[in-house]
mmCIF file of C-alpha atoms in Angstrom:
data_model
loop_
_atom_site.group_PDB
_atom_site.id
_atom_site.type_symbol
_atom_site.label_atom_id
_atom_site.label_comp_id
_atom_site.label_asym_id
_atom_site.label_seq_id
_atom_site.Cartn_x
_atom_site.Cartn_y
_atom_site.Cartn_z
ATOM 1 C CA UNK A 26 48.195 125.185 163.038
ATOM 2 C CA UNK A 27 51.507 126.952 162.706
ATOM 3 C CA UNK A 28 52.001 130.521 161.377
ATOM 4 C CA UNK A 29 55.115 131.588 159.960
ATOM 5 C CA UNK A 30 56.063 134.543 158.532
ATOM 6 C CA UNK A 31 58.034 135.100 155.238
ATOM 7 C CA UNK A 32 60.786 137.355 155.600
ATOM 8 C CA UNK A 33 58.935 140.035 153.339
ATOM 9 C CA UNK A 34 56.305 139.948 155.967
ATOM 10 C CA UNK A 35 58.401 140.373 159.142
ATOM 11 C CA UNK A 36 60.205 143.976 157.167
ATOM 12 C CA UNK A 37 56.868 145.209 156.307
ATOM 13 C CA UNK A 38 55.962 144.814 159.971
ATOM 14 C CA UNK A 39 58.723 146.357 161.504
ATOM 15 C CA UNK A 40 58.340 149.798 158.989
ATOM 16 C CA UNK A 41 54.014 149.426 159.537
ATOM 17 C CA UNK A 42 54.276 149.378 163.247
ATOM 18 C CA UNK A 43 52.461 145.621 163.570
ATOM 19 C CA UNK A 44 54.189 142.597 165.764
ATOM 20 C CA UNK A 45 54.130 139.347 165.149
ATOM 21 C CA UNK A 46 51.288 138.099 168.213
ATOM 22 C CA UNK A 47 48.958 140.661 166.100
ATOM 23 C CA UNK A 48 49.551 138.761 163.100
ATOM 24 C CA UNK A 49 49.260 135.106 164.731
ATOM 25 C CA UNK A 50 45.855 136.580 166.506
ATOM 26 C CA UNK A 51 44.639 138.089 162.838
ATOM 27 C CA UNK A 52 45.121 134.412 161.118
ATOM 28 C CA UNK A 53 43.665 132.558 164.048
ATOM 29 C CA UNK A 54 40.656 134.725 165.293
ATOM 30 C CA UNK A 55 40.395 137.181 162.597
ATOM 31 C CA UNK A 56 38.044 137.886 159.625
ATOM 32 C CA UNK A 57 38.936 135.803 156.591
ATOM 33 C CA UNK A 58 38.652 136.340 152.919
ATOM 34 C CA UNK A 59 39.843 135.499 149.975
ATOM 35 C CA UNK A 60 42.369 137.796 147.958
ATOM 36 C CA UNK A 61 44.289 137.932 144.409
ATOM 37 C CA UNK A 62 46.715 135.820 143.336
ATOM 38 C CA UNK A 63 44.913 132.274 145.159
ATOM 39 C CA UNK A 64 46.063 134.017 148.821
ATOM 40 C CA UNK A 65 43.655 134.358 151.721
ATOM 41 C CA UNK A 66 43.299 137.198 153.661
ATOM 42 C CA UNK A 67 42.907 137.771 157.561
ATOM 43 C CA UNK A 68 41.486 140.978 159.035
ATOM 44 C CA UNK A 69 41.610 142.207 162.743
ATOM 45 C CA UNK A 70 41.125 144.655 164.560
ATOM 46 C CA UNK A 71 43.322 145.899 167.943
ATOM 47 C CA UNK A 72 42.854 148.998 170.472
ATOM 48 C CA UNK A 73 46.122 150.783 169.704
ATOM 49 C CA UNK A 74 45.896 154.014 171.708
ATOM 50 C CA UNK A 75 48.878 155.254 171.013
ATOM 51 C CA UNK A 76 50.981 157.221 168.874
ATOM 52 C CA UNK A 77 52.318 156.577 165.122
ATOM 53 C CA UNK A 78 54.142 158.665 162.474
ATOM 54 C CA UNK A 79 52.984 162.296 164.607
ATOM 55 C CA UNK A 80 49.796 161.279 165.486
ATOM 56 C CA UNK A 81 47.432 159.712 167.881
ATOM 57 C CA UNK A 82 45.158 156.356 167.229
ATOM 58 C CA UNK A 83 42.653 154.434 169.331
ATOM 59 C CA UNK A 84 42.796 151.399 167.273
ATOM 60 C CA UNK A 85 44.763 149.505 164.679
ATOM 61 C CA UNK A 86 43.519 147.286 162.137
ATOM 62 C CA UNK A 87 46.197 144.441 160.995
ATOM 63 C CA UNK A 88 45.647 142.161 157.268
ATOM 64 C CA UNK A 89 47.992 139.201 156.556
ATOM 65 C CA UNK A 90 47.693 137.843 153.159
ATOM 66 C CA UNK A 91 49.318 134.218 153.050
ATOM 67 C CA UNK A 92 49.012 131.107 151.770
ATOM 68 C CA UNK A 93 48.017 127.640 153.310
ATOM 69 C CA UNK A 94 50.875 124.988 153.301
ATOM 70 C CA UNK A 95 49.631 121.864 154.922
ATOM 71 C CA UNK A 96 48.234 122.868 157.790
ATOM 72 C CA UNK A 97 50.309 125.952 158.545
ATOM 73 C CA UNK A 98 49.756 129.460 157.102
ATOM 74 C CA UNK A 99 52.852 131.171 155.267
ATOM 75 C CA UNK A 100 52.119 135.009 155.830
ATOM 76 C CA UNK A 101 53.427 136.656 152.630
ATOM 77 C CA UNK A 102 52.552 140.267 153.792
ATOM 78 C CA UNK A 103 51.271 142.813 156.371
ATOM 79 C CA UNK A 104 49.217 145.427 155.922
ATOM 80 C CA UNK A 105 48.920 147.840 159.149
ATOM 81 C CA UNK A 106 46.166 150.755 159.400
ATOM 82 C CA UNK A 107 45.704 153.098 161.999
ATOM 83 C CA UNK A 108 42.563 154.842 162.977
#
């Protein structure tokens, strides 16, 4: 199973702080669900400790909403949360 990532996905990444392994590790070992629009979601979780946007984190939590083509997973979108 490949995952790819639209381009949408990749800039949403890149101004929410995520990389693409996170992403790859979400849709592989992460929580799954189903979301609007006939997507699936992936959910995980990462220790972060570090610093975004002024302030300090211990962990970071990484969804990727994308759709199944064949085998492979298209990643439409990132969503990146810090806490």
């Amino acid at each position: 199973m490949a995952v790819r990532l639209h381009p949408h996905a990749a800039a949403r990444l890149q101004e929410r702080g995520g990389t693409e392994e996170e992403v790859r590790a979400t849709v592989q070992n992460g929580e799954r669900f189903e979301a609007k629009f006939g997507r699936t979601g992936f959910r995980g979780n990462f220790s972060f400790d570090g610093g975004w946007q002024g302030k300090h984190y211990a962990n970071k939590q990484v969804e990727a909403y994308a759709v199944q083509e064949g085998a492979d997973w298209l990643v439409i979108t990132v969503i990146v949360k810090y806490f």
